[in-house]
Tab-separated table of C-alpha atoms and ligand atoms in Angstrom:
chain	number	residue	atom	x	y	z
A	19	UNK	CA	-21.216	-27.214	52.527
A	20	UNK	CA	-24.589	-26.816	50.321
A	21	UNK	CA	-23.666	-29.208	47.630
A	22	UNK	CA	-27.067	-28.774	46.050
A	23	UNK	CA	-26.646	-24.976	45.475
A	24	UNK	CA	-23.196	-25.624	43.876
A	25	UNK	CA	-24.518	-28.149	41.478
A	26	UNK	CA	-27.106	-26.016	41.123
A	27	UNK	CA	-24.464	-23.060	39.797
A	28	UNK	CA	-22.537	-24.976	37.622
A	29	UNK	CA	-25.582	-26.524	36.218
A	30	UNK	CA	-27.015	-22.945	35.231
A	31	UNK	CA	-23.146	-22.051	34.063
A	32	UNK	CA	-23.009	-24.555	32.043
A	33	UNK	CA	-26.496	-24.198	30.277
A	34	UNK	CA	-25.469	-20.450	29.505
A	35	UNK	CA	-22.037	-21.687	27.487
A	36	UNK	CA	-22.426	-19.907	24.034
A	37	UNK	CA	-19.724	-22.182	22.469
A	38	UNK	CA	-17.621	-25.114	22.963
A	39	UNK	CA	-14.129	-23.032	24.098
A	40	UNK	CA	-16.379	-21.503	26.944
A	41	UNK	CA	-17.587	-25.001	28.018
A	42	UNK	CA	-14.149	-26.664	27.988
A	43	UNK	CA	-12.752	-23.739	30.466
A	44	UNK	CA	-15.644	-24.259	32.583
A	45	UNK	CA	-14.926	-28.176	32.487
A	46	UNK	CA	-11.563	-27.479	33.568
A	47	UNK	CA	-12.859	-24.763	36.330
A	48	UNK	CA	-14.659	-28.365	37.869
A	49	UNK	CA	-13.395	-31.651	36.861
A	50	UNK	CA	-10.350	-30.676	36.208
A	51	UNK	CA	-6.742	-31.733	38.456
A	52	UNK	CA	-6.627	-28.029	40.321
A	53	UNK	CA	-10.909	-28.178	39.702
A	54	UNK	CA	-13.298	-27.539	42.524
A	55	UNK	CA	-15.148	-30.636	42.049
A	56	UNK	CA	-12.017	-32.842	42.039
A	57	UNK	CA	-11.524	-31.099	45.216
A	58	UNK	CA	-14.218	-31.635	46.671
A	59	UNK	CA	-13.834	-35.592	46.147
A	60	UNK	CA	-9.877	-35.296	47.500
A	61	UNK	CA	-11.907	-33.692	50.888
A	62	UNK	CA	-12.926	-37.488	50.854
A	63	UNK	CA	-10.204	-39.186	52.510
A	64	UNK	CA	-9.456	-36.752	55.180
A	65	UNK	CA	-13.191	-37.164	56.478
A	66	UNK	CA	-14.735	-39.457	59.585
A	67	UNK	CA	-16.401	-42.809	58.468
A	68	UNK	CA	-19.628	-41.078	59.602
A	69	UNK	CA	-19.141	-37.921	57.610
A	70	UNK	CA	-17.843	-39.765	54.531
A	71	UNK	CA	-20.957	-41.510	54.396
A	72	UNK	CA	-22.909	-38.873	54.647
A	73	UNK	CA	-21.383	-36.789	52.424
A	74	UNK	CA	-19.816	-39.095	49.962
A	75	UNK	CA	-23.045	-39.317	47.661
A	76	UNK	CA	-23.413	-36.396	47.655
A	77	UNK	CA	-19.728	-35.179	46.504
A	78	UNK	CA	-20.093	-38.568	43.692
A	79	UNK	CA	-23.392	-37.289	42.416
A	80	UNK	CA	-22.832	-33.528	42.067
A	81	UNK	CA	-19.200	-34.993	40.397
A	82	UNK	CA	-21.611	-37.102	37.941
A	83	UNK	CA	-24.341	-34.091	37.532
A	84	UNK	CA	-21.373	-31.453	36.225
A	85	UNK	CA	-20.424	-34.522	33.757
A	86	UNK	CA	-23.572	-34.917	32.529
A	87	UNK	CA	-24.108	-31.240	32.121
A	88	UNK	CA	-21.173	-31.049	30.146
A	89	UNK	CA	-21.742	-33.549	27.745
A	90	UNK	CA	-25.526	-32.922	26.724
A	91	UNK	CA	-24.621	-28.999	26.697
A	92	UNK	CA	-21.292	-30.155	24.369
A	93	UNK	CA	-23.652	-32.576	22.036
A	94	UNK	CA	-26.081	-29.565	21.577
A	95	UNK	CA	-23.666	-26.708	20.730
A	96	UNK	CA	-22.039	-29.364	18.013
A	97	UNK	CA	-25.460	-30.467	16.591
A	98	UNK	CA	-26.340	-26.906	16.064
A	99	UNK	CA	-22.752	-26.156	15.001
A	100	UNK	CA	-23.670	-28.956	12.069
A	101	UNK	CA	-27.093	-27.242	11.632
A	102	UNK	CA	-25.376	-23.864	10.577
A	103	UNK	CA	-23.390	-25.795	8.461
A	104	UNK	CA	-25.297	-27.445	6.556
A	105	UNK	CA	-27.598	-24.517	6.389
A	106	UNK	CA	-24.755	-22.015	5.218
A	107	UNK	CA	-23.023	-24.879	2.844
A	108	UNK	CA	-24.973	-25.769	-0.573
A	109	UNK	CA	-23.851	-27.286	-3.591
A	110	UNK	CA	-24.501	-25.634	-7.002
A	111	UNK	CA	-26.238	-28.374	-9.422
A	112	UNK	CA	-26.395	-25.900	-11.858
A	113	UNK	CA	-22.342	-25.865	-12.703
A	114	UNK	CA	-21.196	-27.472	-15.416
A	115	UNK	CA	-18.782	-30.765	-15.010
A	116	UNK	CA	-15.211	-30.384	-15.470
A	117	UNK	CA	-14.008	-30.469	-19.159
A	118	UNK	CA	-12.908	-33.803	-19.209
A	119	UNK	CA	-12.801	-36.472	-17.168
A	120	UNK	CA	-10.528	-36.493	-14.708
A	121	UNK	CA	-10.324	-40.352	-12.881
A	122	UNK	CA	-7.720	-42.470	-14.724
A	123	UNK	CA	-7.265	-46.384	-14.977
A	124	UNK	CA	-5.064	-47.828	-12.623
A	125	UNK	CA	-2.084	-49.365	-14.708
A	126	UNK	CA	-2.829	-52.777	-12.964
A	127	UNK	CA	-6.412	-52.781	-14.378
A	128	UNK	CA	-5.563	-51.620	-17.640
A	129	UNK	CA	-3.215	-55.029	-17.636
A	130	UNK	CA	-5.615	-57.297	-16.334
A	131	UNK	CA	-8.204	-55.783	-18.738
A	132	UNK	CA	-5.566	-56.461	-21.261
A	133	UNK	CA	-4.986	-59.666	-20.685
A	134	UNK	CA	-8.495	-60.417	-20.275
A	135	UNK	CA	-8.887	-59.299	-24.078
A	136	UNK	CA	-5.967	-61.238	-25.437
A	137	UNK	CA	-6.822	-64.071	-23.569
A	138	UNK	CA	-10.261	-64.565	-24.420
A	139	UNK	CA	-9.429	-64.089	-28.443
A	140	UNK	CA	-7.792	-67.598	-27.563
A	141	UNK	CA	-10.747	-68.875	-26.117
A	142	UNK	CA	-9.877	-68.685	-22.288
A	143	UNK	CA	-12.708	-67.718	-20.124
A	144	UNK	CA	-11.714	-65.775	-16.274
A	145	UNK	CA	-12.386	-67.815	-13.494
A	146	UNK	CA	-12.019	-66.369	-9.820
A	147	UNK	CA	-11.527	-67.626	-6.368
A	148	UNK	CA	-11.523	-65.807	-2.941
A	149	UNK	CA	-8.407	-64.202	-1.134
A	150	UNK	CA	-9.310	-65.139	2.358
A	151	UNK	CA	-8.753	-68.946	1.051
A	152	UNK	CA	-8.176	-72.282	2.810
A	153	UNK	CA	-5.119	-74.610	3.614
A	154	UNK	CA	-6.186	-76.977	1.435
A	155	UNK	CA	-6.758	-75.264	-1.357
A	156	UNK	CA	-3.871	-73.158	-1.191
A	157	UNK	CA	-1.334	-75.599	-0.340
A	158	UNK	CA	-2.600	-79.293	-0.029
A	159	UNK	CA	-4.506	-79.624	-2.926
A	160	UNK	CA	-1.529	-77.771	-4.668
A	161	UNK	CA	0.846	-81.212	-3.732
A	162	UNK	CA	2.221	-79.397	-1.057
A	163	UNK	CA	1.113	-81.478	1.656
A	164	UNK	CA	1.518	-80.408	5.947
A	165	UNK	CA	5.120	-80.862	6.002
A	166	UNK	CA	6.123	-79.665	2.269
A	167	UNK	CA	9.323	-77.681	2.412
A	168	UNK	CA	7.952	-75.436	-0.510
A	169	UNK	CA	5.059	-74.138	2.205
A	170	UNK	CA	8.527	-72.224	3.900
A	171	UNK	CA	8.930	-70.476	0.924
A	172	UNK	CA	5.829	-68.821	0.550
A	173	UNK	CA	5.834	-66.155	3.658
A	174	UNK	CA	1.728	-66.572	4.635
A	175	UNK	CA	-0.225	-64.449	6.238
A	176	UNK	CA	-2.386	-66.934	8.551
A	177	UNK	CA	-5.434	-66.445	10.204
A	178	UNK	CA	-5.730	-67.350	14.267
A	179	UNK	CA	-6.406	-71.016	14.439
A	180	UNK	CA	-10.618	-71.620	15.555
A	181	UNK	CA	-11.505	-74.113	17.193
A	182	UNK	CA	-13.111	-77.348	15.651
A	183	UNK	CA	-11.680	-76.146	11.966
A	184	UNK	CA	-9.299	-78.278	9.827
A	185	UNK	CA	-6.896	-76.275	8.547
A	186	UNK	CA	-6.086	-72.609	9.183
A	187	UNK	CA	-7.664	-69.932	6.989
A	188	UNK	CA	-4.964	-67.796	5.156
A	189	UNK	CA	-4.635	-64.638	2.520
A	190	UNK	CA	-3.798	-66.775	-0.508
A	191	UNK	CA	0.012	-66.904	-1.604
A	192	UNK	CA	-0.790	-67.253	-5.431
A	193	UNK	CA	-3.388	-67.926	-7.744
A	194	UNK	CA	-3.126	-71.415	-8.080
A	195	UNK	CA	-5.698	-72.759	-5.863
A	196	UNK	CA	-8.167	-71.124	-8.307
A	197	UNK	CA	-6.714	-73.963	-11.053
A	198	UNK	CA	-8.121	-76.560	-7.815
A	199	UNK	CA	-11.645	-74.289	-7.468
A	200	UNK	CA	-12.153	-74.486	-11.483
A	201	UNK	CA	-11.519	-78.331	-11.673
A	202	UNK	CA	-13.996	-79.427	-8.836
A	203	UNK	CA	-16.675	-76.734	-9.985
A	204	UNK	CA	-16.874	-76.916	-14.015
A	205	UNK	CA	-14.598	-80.318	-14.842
A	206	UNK	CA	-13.093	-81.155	-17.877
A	207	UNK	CA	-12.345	-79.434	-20.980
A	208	UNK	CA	-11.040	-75.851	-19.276
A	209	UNK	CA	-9.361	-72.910	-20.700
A	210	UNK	CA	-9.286	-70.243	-18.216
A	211	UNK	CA	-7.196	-67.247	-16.678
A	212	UNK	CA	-7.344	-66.333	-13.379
A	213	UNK	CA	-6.291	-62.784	-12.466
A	214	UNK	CA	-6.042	-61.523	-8.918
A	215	UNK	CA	-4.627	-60.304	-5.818
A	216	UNK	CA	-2.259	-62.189	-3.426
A	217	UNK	CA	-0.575	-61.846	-0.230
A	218	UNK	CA	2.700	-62.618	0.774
A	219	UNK	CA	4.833	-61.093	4.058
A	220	UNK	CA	7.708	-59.802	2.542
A	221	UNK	CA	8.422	-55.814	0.876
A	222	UNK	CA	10.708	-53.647	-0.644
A	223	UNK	CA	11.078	-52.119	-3.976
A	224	UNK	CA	10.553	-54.811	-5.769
A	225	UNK	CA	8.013	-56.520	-3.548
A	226	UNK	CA	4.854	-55.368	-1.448
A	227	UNK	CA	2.823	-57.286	0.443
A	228	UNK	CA	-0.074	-57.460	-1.953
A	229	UNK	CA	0.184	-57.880	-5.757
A	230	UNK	CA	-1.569	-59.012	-8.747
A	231	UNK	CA	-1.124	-62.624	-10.394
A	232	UNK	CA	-2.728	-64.218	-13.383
A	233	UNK	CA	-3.146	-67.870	-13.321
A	234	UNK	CA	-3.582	-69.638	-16.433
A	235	UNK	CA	-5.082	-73.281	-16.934
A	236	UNK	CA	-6.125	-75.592	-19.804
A	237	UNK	CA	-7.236	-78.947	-19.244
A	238	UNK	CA	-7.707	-81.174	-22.125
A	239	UNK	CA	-6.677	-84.548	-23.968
A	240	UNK	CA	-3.110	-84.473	-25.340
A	241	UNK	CA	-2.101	-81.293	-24.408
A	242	UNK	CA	1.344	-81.453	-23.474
A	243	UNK	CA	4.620	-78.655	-23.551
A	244	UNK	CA	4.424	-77.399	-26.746
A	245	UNK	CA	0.992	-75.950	-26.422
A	246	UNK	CA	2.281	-74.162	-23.807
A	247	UNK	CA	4.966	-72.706	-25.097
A	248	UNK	CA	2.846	-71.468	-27.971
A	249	UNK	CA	0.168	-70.442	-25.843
A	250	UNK	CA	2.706	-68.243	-23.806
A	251	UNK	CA	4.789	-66.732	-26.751
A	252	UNK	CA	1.688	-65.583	-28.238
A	253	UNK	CA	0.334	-64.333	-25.561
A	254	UNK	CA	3.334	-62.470	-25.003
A	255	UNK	CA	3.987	-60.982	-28.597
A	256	UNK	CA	0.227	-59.680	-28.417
A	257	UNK	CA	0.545	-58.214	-24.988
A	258	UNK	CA	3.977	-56.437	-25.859
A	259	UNK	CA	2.805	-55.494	-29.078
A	260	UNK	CA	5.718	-56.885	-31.196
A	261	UNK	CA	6.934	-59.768	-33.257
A	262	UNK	CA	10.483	-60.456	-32.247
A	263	UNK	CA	9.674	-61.464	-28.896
A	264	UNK	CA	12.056	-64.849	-27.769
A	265	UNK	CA	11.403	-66.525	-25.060
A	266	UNK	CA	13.720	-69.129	-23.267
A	267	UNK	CA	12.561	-71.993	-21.529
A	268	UNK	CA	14.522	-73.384	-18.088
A	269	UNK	CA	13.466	-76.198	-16.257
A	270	UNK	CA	12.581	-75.610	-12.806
A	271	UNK	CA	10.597	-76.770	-9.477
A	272	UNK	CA	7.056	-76.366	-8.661
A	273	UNK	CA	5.670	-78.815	-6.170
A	274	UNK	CA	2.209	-78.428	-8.933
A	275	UNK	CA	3.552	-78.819	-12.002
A	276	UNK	CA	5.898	-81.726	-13.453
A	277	UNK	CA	7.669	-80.824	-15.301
A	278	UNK	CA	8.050	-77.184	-14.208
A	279	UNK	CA	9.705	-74.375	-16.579
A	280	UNK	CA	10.465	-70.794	-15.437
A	281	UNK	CA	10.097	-68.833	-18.596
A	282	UNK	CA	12.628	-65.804	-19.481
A	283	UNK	CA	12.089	-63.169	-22.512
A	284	UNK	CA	14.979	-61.983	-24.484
A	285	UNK	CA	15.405	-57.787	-24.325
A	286	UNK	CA	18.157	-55.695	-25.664
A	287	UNK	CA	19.952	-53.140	-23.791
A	288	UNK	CA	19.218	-49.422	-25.565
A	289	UNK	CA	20.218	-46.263	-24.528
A	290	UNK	CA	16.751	-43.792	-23.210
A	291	UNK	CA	16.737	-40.380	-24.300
A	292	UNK	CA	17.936	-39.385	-21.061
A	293	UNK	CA	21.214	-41.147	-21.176
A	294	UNK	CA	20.233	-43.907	-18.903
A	295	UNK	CA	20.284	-47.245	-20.372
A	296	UNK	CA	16.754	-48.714	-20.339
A	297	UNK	CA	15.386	-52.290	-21.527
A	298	UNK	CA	13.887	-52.837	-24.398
A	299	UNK	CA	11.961	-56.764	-24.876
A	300	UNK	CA	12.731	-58.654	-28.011
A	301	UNK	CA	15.514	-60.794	-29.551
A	302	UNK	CA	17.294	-62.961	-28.111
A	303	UNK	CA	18.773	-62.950	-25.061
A	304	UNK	CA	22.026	-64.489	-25.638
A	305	UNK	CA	22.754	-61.838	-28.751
A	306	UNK	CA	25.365	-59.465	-28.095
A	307	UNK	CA	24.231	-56.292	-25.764
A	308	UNK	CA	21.284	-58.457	-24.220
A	309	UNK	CA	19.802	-60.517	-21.584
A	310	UNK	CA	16.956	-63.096	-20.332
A	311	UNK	CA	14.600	-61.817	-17.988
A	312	UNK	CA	12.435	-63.819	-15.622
A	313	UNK	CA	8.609	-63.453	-16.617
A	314	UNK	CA	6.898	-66.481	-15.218
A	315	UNK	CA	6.784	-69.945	-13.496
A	316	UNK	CA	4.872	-72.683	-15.428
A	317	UNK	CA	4.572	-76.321	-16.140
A	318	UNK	CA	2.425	-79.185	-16.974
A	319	UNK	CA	-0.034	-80.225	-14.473
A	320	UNK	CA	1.069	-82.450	-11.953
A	321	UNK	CA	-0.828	-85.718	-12.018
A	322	UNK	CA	-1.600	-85.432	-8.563
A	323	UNK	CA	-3.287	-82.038	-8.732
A	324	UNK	CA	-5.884	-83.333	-11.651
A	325	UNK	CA	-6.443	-85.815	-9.218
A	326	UNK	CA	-7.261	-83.645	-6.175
A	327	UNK	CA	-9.844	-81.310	-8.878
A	328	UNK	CA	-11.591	-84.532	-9.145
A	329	UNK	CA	-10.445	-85.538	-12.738
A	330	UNK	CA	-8.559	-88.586	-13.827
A	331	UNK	CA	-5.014	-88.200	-15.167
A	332	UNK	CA	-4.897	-90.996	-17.630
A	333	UNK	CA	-7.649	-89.289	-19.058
A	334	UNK	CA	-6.951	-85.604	-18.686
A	335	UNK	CA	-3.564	-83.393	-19.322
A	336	UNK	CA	-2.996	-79.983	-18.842
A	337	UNK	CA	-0.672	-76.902	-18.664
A	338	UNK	CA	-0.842	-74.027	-16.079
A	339	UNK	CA	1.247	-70.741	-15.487
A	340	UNK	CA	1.176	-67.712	-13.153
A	341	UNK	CA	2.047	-64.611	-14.275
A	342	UNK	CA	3.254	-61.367	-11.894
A	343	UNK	CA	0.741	-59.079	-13.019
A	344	UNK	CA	2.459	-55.765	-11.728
A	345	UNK	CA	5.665	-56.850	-13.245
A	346	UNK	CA	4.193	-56.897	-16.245
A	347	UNK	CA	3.169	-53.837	-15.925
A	348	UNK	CA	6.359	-52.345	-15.094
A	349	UNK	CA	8.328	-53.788	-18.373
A	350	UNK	CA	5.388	-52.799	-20.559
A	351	UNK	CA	4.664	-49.101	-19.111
A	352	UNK	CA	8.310	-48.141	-17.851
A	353	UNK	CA	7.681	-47.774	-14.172
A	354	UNK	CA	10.468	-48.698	-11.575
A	355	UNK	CA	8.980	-48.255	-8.301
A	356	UNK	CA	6.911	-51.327	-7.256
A	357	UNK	CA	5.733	-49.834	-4.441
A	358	UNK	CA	4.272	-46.277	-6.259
A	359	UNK	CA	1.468	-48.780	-7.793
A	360	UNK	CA	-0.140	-48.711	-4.272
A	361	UNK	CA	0.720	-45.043	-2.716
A	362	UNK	CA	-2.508	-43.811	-4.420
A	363	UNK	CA	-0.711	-40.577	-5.434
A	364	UNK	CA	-2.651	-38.428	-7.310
A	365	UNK	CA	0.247	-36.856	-9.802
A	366	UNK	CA	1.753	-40.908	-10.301
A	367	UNK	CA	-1.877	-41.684	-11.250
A	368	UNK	CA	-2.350	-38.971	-13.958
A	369	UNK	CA	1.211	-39.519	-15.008
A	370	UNK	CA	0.524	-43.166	-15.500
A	371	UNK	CA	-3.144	-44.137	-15.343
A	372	UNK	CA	-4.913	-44.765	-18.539
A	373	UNK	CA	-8.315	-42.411	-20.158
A	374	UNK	CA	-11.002	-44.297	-18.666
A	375	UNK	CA	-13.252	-44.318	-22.034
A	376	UNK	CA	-10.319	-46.196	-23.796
A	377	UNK	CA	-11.014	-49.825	-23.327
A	378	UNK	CA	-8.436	-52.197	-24.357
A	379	UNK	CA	-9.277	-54.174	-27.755
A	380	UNK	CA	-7.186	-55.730	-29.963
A	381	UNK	CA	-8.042	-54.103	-33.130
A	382	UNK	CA	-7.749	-50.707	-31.510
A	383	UNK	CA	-4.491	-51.639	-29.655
A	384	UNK	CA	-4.474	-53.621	-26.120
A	385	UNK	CA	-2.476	-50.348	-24.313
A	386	UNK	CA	-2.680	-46.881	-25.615
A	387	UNK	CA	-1.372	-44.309	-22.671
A	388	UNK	CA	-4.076	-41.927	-21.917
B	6	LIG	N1	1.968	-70.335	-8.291
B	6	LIG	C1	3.330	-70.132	-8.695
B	6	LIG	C2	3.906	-68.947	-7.909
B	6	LIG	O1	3.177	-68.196	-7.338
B	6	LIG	C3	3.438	-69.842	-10.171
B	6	LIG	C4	3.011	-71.002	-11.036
B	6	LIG	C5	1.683	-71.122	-11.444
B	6	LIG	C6	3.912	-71.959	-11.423
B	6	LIG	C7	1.297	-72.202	-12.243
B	6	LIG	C8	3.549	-73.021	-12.212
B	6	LIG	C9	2.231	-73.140	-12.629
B	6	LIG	O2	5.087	-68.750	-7.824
């Protein structure tokens, strides 16, 4: 058997391949199961010692010279392929743009942008903290020490433990640590919101694994419930664009706050034009034809948590809150699907998404629909 003149064949065959359907045939003709090169290396077992090393190298490097062949001949016919292309395709500068503008805002960022705005006419400022955060930060520094039950609750996403570190990383559960963050970095006064993402292992229509929170914080002297409760309701009555909004205070459990109140807003049961009975925020809840809906979870500031952001609680009093972001969306902008915020459809975003040159004020109206 001359295996140099065979290699020296499919060498030449392969050079002459025009295009890339030709060279795969001929790859099949050699390497592949029925191909005369794989036969060639099944001849292999049935030979002598003697023979086997004789001919063995030479079977292994004709096998390796075909493969070689066929891959520089298969890089050059799709190089040139891309040649032609981008010879043959050019793009017209010379059009004009498209009438108008066609990207929308994302109803998320059209909320945080709103509350940004009504925020800041009250003075806050927007802090931020990272989503790849730290136990201690998240959870420790939050009163919610190794042990704490309320960790259970909040379905983490944890990093793989490294070695020599104190404290796994995680995807933050909430906001809060960015209260902790504020604290240690710019001290006391503080009036700041903290809008975000967060990440919790849990999903179905009304959760995903990723949505938006805003954290709230003020830190001051004397501050105590009833700031927050006017904070929140006007917040709320700016943000929903009407008066009559009531909001109902319940006492609750955060291991970070003490005391802790959920909040609820009234709304009224109306009738949509199509029939369906939709809900409509204002009043009170407890009127006839109406509810309480659960908006937030909020509190004063434990004394232990001023204490871990590096302030003294004799001195300093606060009130915090955290805020579903993409719930808020939903009850302002009508949408019922949590999980359409984050399909990236194209005809949900036009249908939904806000004009991109219409930036929220509040003399021009925090939300106007594009
Ligand atoms: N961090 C809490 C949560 O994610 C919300 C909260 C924030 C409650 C601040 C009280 C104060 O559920």
């Amino acid at each position: 058997m001359d295996y140099a003149a065979t290699r020296q064949e499919a060498l030449t065959r392969i050079a002459a391949a025009q295009d890339l359907e030709v060279l795969e045939k001929l790859r099949v003709e050699f390497l592949g199961k029925q191909g005369s090169v794989s036969a060639l290396l099944k001849t292999l077992g049935a030979m002598s010692p003697e023979q086997r090393q004789a001919e063995g190298p030479q079977i292994h490097a004709l096998r390796e010279g075909v493969t070689e062949a066929l891959a520089s001949r298969k890089a050059g016919l799709e190089s040139a392929a891309l040649e032609a292309r981008l010879a043959a395709e050019t793009v017209d500068l010379s059009l004009p743009a498209p009438e108008a503008p066609r990207g929308t805002v994302h109803p998320v960022s059209q909320v945080m942008d709103e509350l940004a705005e009504i925020f800041a006419d009250l003075g806050f400022a927007v802090a931020s903290g990272p989503e790849i955060e730290d136990d201690w930060h998240n959870f420790t520094a939050l009163n919610m020490p190794e042990s704490h039950p309320a960790r259970a609750m909040h379905d983490t996403f944890y990093f793989p433990e490294e070695e020599g570190q104190s404290g796994r990383m995680l995807l933050r559960t909430h906001t809060s640590p960015v209260q902790i963050r504020t604290m240690l970095k710019d001290g006391a006064p503080l009036r700041i919101i903290a809008p975000g993402r967060v990440y919790r292992s849990d999903s179905d229509a009304t959760h995903t694994p990723m949505f938006h929170q805003v954290e709230g914080l003020v830190i001051d002297k004397g501050i105590h419930l009833g700031h927050l409760k006017w904070t929140l309701e006007t917040f709320l009555k700016a943000f929903f664009e009407r008066e009559d909004i009531v909001l109902r205070l319940r006492p609750s459990y955060f291991p970070f706050t003490e005391p802790s109140v959920e909040v609820d807003v009234g709304f009224a049961l109306v009738n949509g034009p199509d029939g369906k009975s939709r809900r409509v925020l204002g009043g009170s809840g407890d009127a006839p034809g109406h509810g309480w809906m659960e908006l937030l979870g909020s509190g004063m500031v434990n004394r232990k948590v001023i204490e871990f952001g590096g302030l003294d609680p004799d001195e300093w009093q606060g009130f915090a809150f955290g805020i579903g972001v993409d719930r808020l969306a939903m009850l302002k902008y009508g949408m019922d699907d949590l999980r359409a915020f984050f399909d990236g459809d194209q005809r949900w975003l036009a249908h939904y998404g806000f004009s991109a040159l219409d930036v929220p004020t509040l003399s021009g109206g925090v939300g106007t629909p594009a």
